[in-house]
Tab-separated table of C-alpha atoms and ligand atoms in Angstrom:
chain	number	residue	atom	x	y	z
A	1	MET	CA	-23.367	-17.177	-3.069
A	2	SER	CA	-20.604	-18.003	-0.625
A	3	GLN	CA	-18.989	-15.097	1.156
A	4	GLU	CA	-15.664	-15.959	-0.474
A	5	ASN	CA	-17.149	-15.386	-3.935
A	6	ASP	CA	-19.254	-12.393	-2.981
A	7	PRO	CA	-17.820	-9.232	-4.568
A	8	VAL	CA	-19.262	-7.184	-1.727
A	9	SER	CA	-17.019	-8.986	0.764
A	10	ARG	CA	-14.020	-8.083	-1.380
A	11	HIS	CA	-14.328	-4.293	-1.271
A	12	TYR	CA	-11.130	-2.676	0.037
A	13	LEU	CA	-12.118	0.739	1.336
A	14	ALA	CA	-10.123	0.786	4.543
A	15	ILE	CA	-7.489	-1.198	6.415
A	16	SER	CA	-10.283	-2.496	8.648
A	17	ASP	CA	-11.622	-4.445	5.643
A	18	LEU	CA	-8.736	-6.888	6.243
A	19	THR	CA	-7.902	-9.125	9.174
A	20	ALA	CA	-4.306	-9.323	10.384
A	21	SER	CA	-3.862	-12.691	8.685
A	22	GLU	CA	-5.335	-11.404	5.395
A	23	LEU	CA	-2.969	-8.440	5.547
A	24	SER	CA	0.018	-10.726	6.181
A	25	GLU	CA	-1.067	-12.994	3.317
A	26	LEU	CA	-1.313	-10.018	0.954
A	27	LEU	CA	2.205	-8.942	1.884
A	28	ALA	CA	3.564	-12.459	1.355
A	29	THR	CA	1.895	-12.622	-2.074
A	30	SER	CA	3.275	-9.161	-2.930
A	31	LEU	CA	6.823	-10.330	-2.168
A	32	GLN	CA	6.321	-13.426	-4.301
A	33	LEU	CA	4.946	-11.364	-7.210
A	34	LYS	CA	7.877	-8.963	-6.921
A	35	ARG	CA	10.320	-11.858	-7.113
A	36	GLU	CA	8.466	-13.294	-10.126
A	37	LYS	CA	8.647	-9.959	-11.927
A	38	MET	CA	12.380	-9.673	-11.185
A	39	SER	CA	12.926	-13.162	-12.580
A	40	GLY	CA	11.205	-12.294	-15.819
A	41	GLY	CA	7.529	-13.066	-15.777
A	42	THR	CA	4.150	-12.559	-14.191
A	43	ALA	CA	1.399	-15.139	-14.670
A	44	GLN	CA	-1.570	-13.808	-16.655
A	45	ILE	CA	-3.893	-14.399	-13.724
A	46	LEU	CA	-6.362	-11.620	-14.571
A	47	ARG	CA	-6.762	-12.303	-18.303
A	48	GLY	CA	-10.099	-10.929	-19.504
A	49	LYS	CA	-10.656	-8.723	-16.417
A	50	THR	CA	-10.969	-4.936	-16.536
A	51	LEU	CA	-10.448	-2.431	-13.746
A	52	GLY	CA	-12.270	0.917	-13.989
A	53	MET	CA	-10.102	3.648	-12.457
A	54	LEU	CA	-12.180	6.621	-11.378
A	55	PHE	CA	-10.237	9.728	-10.320
A	56	THR	CA	-11.580	12.935	-8.802
A	57	LYS	CA	-8.039	14.209	-7.988
A	58	PRO	CA	-4.646	14.067	-9.728
A	59	SER	CA	-2.324	11.052	-9.444
A	60	LEU	CA	0.984	9.707	-10.739
A	61	ARG	CA	1.704	6.598	-8.665
A	62	THR	CA	-1.824	5.286	-8.118
A	63	ARG	CA	-2.844	5.597	-11.745
A	64	VAL	CA	0.375	4.173	-13.218
A	65	SER	CA	0.792	1.328	-10.719
A	66	PHE	CA	-2.820	0.120	-10.977
A	67	GLU	CA	-2.831	0.350	-14.768
A	68	LEU	CA	0.449	-1.537	-15.146
A	69	ALA	CA	-0.495	-4.086	-12.475
A	70	MET	CA	-3.636	-4.981	-14.452
A	71	LYS	CA	-1.746	-5.145	-17.765
A	72	GLN	CA	1.115	-7.237	-16.376
A	73	LEU	CA	-1.449	-9.680	-14.948
A	74	GLY	CA	-3.044	-10.055	-18.392
A	75	GLY	CA	-6.021	-7.755	-17.773
A	76	ASP	CA	-6.947	-4.243	-18.786
A	77	ALA	CA	-7.490	-0.906	-17.036
A	78	LEU	CA	-9.646	2.038	-17.991
A	79	TYR	CA	-8.635	5.518	-16.763
A	80	LEU	CA	-11.491	7.929	-16.063
A	81	ALA	CA	-10.172	11.447	-15.500
A	82	PRO	CA	-12.004	13.854	-13.182
A	83	GLY	CA	-13.264	16.061	-16.037
A	84	GLU	CA	-14.783	13.117	-17.921
A	85	HIS	CA	-17.188	11.544	-15.430
A	86	GLN	CA	-17.739	14.591	-13.157
A	87	MET	CA	-19.075	12.214	-10.515
A	88	GLY	CA	-21.353	14.028	-8.093
A	89	THR	CA	-22.207	16.864	-10.490
A	90	ARG	CA	-22.915	15.476	-13.969
A	91	GLU	CA	-24.114	12.185	-12.511
A	92	SER	CA	-24.822	10.975	-8.970
A	93	VAL	CA	-22.377	8.683	-7.192
A	94	PRO	CA	-24.892	5.788	-7.030
A	95	ASP	CA	-25.617	6.087	-10.760
A	96	VAL	CA	-21.901	6.113	-11.627
A	97	ALA	CA	-21.536	2.924	-9.550
A	98	ARG	CA	-24.563	1.295	-11.187
A	99	VAL	CA	-23.353	2.064	-14.720
A	100	LEU	CA	-19.615	1.500	-14.381
A	101	SER	CA	-20.106	-1.815	-12.596
A	102	ARG	CA	-22.046	-3.114	-15.620
A	103	PHE	CA	-18.891	-2.695	-17.724
A	104	VAL	CA	-15.929	-3.572	-15.509
A	105	ASP	CA	-14.913	-6.300	-13.058
A	106	GLY	CA	-13.653	-3.948	-10.357
A	107	ILE	CA	-13.557	-0.227	-9.603
A	108	MET	CA	-10.642	1.665	-8.080
A	109	ALA	CA	-11.716	5.164	-7.042
A	110	ARG	CA	-9.840	8.217	-5.764
A	111	VAL	CA	-12.340	10.562	-4.120
A	112	HIS	CA	-12.534	13.570	-1.834
A	113	ALA	CA	-15.107	12.411	0.743
A	114	HIS	CA	-14.657	8.874	2.052
A	115	SER	CA	-18.457	8.554	1.974
A	116	ASP	CA	-18.166	8.510	-1.840
A	117	VAL	CA	-16.213	5.220	-1.878
A	118	VAL	CA	-18.713	3.819	0.624
A	119	THR	CA	-21.587	4.864	-1.682
A	120	LEU	CA	-19.815	3.464	-4.750
A	121	ALA	CA	-19.400	0.148	-2.923
A	122	LYS	CA	-23.050	0.153	-1.872
A	123	TYR	CA	-24.383	0.564	-5.422
A	124	SER	CA	-21.700	-1.339	-7.347
A	125	ARG	CA	-22.130	-4.927	-8.534
A	126	VAL	CA	-18.353	-5.364	-8.475
A	127	PRO	CA	-15.680	-4.832	-5.796
A	128	VAL	CA	-14.510	-1.297	-5.051
A	129	ILE	CA	-10.953	-0.347	-3.998
A	130	ASN	CA	-10.187	2.966	-2.278
A	131	GLY	CA	-7.390	4.691	-4.212
A	132	LEU	CA	-7.316	7.510	-1.588
A	133	SER	CA	-10.068	9.330	0.250
A	134	ASP	CA	-9.982	12.011	2.925
A	135	ARG	CA	-9.894	9.282	5.604
A	136	GLU	CA	-7.596	6.558	4.270
A	137	HIS	CA	-5.020	5.534	1.690
A	138	PRO	CA	-5.134	1.777	2.231
A	139	CYS	CA	-3.284	0.837	-0.985
A	140	GLN	CA	-0.383	3.077	-0.021
A	141	ALA	CA	-0.211	1.298	3.356
A	142	LEU	CA	0.225	-2.084	1.628
A	143	ALA	CA	3.243	-0.763	-0.300
A	144	ASP	CA	4.601	0.897	2.846
A	145	LEU	CA	4.348	-2.270	4.932
A	146	LEU	CA	6.031	-4.215	2.132
A	147	THR	CA	8.857	-1.639	2.114
A	148	ILE	CA	9.288	-1.894	5.893
A	149	LEU	CA	9.379	-5.699	5.635
A	150	GLU	CA	12.101	-5.513	2.999
A	151	ARG	CA	14.191	-2.681	4.403
A	152	VAL	CA	13.824	-3.248	8.165
A	153	GLY	CA	13.281	-7.004	8.069
A	154	GLY	CA	9.921	-7.235	9.837
A	155	ILE	CA	6.980	-5.264	11.205
A	156	ALA	CA	6.181	-6.707	14.658
A	157	GLY	CA	8.176	-4.880	17.307
A	158	VAL	CA	9.439	-2.210	14.885
A	159	ASN	CA	9.261	1.429	16.071
A	160	ILE	CA	7.454	3.442	13.400
A	161	THR	CA	7.073	7.201	13.920
A	162	TYR	CA	4.895	9.367	11.716
A	163	VAL	CA	5.738	13.072	11.942
A	164	GLY	CA	3.369	15.724	10.577
A	165	ASP	CA	-0.278	16.058	9.648
A	166	ALA	CA	-2.426	13.182	10.958
A	167	ASN	CA	-4.161	12.474	7.659
A	168	ASN	CA	-5.397	9.771	5.308
A	169	VAL	CA	-1.886	8.351	4.826
A	170	SER	CA	-1.002	8.263	8.529
A	171	ASN	CA	-4.375	6.708	9.368
A	172	SER	CA	-3.786	3.762	7.053
A	173	ILE	CA	-0.124	3.090	7.865
A	174	MET	CA	-0.878	3.396	11.587
A	175	LEU	CA	-3.761	0.911	11.405
A	176	GLY	CA	-1.875	-1.596	9.252
A	177	ALA	CA	1.291	-1.395	11.337
A	178	ALA	CA	-0.638	-1.657	14.613
A	179	MET	CA	-2.490	-4.685	13.264
A	180	LEU	CA	0.853	-6.395	12.628
A	181	GLY	CA	2.387	-5.618	16.031
A	182	ALA	CA	4.486	-2.498	15.404
A	183	HIS	CA	5.020	0.258	17.961
A	184	VAL	CA	3.514	3.302	16.262
A	185	THR	CA	4.030	6.906	17.370
A	186	ILE	CA	2.264	9.830	15.715
A	187	ALA	CA	3.622	13.347	16.335
A	188	SER	CA	1.372	16.162	15.140
A	189	PRO	CA	0.580	19.742	16.152
A	190	LYS	CA	-2.260	20.087	18.654
A	191	ASP	CA	-4.932	20.976	16.093
A	192	TYR	CA	-3.866	18.383	13.522
A	193	GLN	CA	-3.949	15.173	15.547
A	194	LEU	CA	-5.666	11.853	14.895
A	195	ALA	CA	-9.434	11.615	14.754
A	196	PRO	CA	-10.576	9.810	17.934
A	197	ASP	CA	-12.155	6.899	16.012
A	198	PHE	CA	-8.880	6.108	14.206
A	199	LEU	CA	-6.856	6.329	17.393
A	200	ALA	CA	-9.284	4.019	19.213
A	201	LEU	CA	-9.217	1.463	16.394
A	202	ALA	CA	-5.422	1.532	16.193
A	203	VAL	CA	-5.148	1.070	19.967
A	204	ALA	CA	-7.503	-1.921	19.752
A	205	TYR	CA	-5.412	-3.470	16.947
A	206	ALA	CA	-2.207	-2.886	18.905
A	207	HIS	CA	-3.768	-4.435	21.997
A	208	ALA	CA	-4.532	-7.590	19.999
A	209	SER	CA	-1.160	-7.753	18.219
A	210	GLY	CA	1.250	-6.854	21.027
A	211	GLY	CA	2.098	-3.522	19.425
A	212	SER	CA	1.382	-0.036	20.741
A	213	VAL	CA	0.102	3.340	19.563
A	214	THR	CA	1.171	6.660	21.069
A	215	GLN	CA	0.089	10.137	20.058
A	216	MET	CA	2.197	13.181	20.984
A	217	GLU	CA	3.028	16.727	19.913
A	218	ASP	CA	6.822	16.819	20.250
A	219	PRO	CA	8.474	15.789	16.946
A	220	ARG	CA	11.930	15.438	18.528
A	221	ALA	CA	10.801	13.141	21.325
A	222	SER	CA	8.707	11.121	18.860
A	223	VAL	CA	11.675	9.947	16.771
A	224	GLU	CA	13.859	8.766	19.672
A	225	ASP	CA	14.620	5.089	19.039
A	226	ALA	CA	12.643	5.100	15.769
A	227	ASP	CA	13.426	2.416	13.170
A	228	VAL	CA	11.208	4.232	10.682
A	229	ILE	CA	10.332	7.926	10.278
A	230	TYR	CA	7.378	8.611	7.993
A	231	THR	CA	6.049	11.947	6.788
A	232	ASP	CA	3.560	13.297	4.249
A	233	ALA	CA	2.361	16.628	2.849
A	234	TRP	CA	1.324	19.336	5.285
A	235	VAL	CA	-1.455	20.315	2.879
A	236	SER	CA	-3.357	17.411	1.346
A	237	MET	CA	-5.319	17.641	-1.888
A	238	GLY	CA	-8.525	19.539	-1.185
A	239	GLN	CA	-7.040	21.545	1.727
A	240	GLU	CA	-5.419	24.247	-0.412
A	241	THR	CA	-7.371	27.086	1.259
A	242	GLU	CA	-5.627	26.170	4.558
A	243	THR	CA	-2.120	26.432	3.085
A	244	GLU	CA	-1.111	29.692	4.756
A	245	GLN	CA	-2.193	28.552	8.213
A	246	ARG	CA	-0.631	25.107	7.842
A	247	GLU	CA	2.690	26.523	6.617
A	248	LYS	CA	2.890	28.466	9.893
A	249	VAL	CA	2.261	25.479	12.151
A	250	PHE	CA	4.153	22.607	10.569
A	251	PRO	CA	7.818	23.723	10.117
A	252	PRO	CA	8.966	22.135	13.436
A	253	TYR	CA	7.736	18.827	11.977
A	254	GLN	CA	10.049	18.931	8.959
A	255	VAL	CA	11.959	15.681	8.443
A	256	ASN	CA	15.490	17.011	8.040
A	257	ALA	CA	19.009	15.879	8.998
A	258	ALA	CA	18.709	17.242	12.546
A	259	LEU	CA	15.495	15.317	13.210
A	260	VAL	CA	16.673	12.095	11.550
A	261	ALA	CA	19.886	12.242	13.650
A	262	LEU	CA	17.745	11.719	16.773
A	263	ALA	CA	16.443	8.342	15.539
A	264	LYS	CA	18.332	5.035	15.275
A	265	PRO	CA	21.472	5.456	13.133
A	266	ASP	CA	20.121	3.640	10.077
A	267	ALA	CA	16.438	4.568	10.468
A	268	LEU	CA	14.408	4.253	7.280
A	269	VAL	CA	12.770	7.479	6.061
A	270	MET	CA	9.437	7.153	4.295
A	271	HIS	CA	7.076	9.436	2.363
A	272	CYS	CA	4.153	8.337	0.199
A	273	LEU	CA	4.975	11.077	-2.371
A	274	PRO	CA	4.468	13.549	-3.952
A	275	ALA	CA	7.076	15.231	-1.732
A	276	HIS	CA	7.107	18.966	-1.131
A	277	ARG	CA	10.840	19.371	-0.841
A	278	GLY	CA	11.931	22.044	1.593
A	279	HIS	CA	8.604	21.730	3.434
A	280	GLU	CA	7.864	18.381	5.128
A	281	ILE	CA	11.129	16.817	3.916
A	282	THR	CA	14.510	18.175	2.816
A	283	ASP	CA	16.376	17.201	-0.359
A	284	GLU	CA	19.227	15.820	1.680
A	285	ILE	CA	16.931	13.317	3.411
A	286	ALA	CA	14.687	12.481	0.443
A	287	ASP	CA	17.766	11.721	-1.673
A	288	GLY	CA	19.945	10.268	1.099
A	289	SER	CA	20.946	6.687	1.839
A	290	GLN	CA	18.205	6.227	4.464
A	291	SER	CA	15.446	7.164	2.018
A	292	GLY	CA	12.864	4.489	1.247
A	293	LEU	CA	10.800	6.784	-0.994
A	294	TRP	CA	11.489	5.131	-4.341
A	295	ASP	CA	11.047	1.603	-2.959
A	296	GLN	CA	7.663	2.670	-1.595
A	297	ALA	CA	6.645	4.002	-5.004
A	298	GLU	CA	7.778	0.820	-6.791
A	299	ASN	CA	6.093	-1.378	-4.209
A	300	ARG	CA	2.703	0.118	-5.086
A	301	LEU	CA	2.898	-2.051	-8.219
A	302	HIS	CA	3.720	-5.302	-6.436
A	303	ALA	CA	1.352	-4.818	-3.487
A	304	GLN	CA	-1.568	-3.825	-5.712
A	305	LYS	CA	-1.030	-6.884	-7.906
A	306	ALA	CA	-1.614	-9.024	-4.818
A	307	LEU	CA	-4.669	-6.945	-3.929
A	308	LEU	CA	-6.079	-7.145	-7.465
A	309	ILE	CA	-5.676	-10.924	-7.561
A	310	ARG	CA	-7.486	-11.201	-4.207
A	311	THR	CA	-10.203	-8.827	-5.424
A	312	LEU	CA	-10.804	-9.845	-9.029
A	313	LYS	CA	-9.743	-13.459	-9.541
B	401	CP	N1	1.257	8.240	-3.183
B	401	CP	C1	0.304	8.437	-4.107
B	401	CP	O1	-0.835	7.978	-3.969
B	401	CP	O2	0.698	9.120	-5.205
B	401	CP	P1	-0.249	9.704	-6.347
B	401	CP	O3	-1.069	10.796	-5.737
B	401	CP	O4	0.674	10.196	-7.404
B	401	CP	O5	-1.129	8.592	-6.853
B	402	NVA	N1	-2.169	13.152	2.054
B	402	NVA	C1	-1.963	13.342	0.633
B	402	NVA	C2	-1.541	12.065	0.000
B	402	NVA	C3	-1.302	12.128	-1.483
B	402	NVA	C4	-0.974	10.801	-2.090
B	402	NVA	C5	-3.242	13.876	0.000
B	402	NVA	O1	-4.329	13.408	0.378
B	402	NVA	O2	-3.159	14.758	-0.842
């Protein structure tokens, strides 16, 4: 079997599963699919294909955008709620992969431990897509890069600052943006900074692309000259026991009018959603003219269509 046709080579568990040119191609296809949808139609490219969607955590955007992407491309999607499969307790992760991959053409999984998507991929006969793990949210990053392309006009040379908890979302957007030549700054409290392996990989990507990656603590300094300010929840799903401690540490990292005023005048504000209004972002900013939040959410649909075509066709 050639590598091109090998499902194993088409897993998408992390940004590092793509090269810079594959990432650029996916974004170009996403834009084209978005235009096609706006002009009335999407080709039924995935007719007869089914995506199994395995969730171990709640979701609005990921579930809806993947399900509609499959349907609009002529295929089908099967939602498996956490209580139904009970992966890891009722049945082992390898056995879920073995069984589900006998029924469907691809699996999209939202898991707690990243090692679970790696195990699913290892035992699955069909490609596996990471719909969010504790290490990465690579599908979100595709939609985010598409939004930056549309709203800022490019990615190479753009100053992108992420303010807040260095988490799954910041890992993926940082890696994707660094791969495409952006100047990425991450501002997080001392105990909530990037894992060394992600920072090293992002620095290597930036070195190859002409971009840069900087980690700092000071949120105010981090947004100086920013074209894009990105934030996410201070408490990710699965970290609820740390809420009290995190709520003490993160308030200086709130994306509010005072912080946004320090960036470029028309800087784009981004958040993967769900937003915790009054915590990491204020109403005024989430609902203001610089907000890219709703474009990001919509772009999940268009970006994932491109990904699904690459993965399942
Ligand atoms: N951004 C995102 O993944 O949203 P959901 O958790 O609603 O899927
Ligand atoms: N960092 C958040 C993203 C939610 C889409 C979480 O993992 O809960």
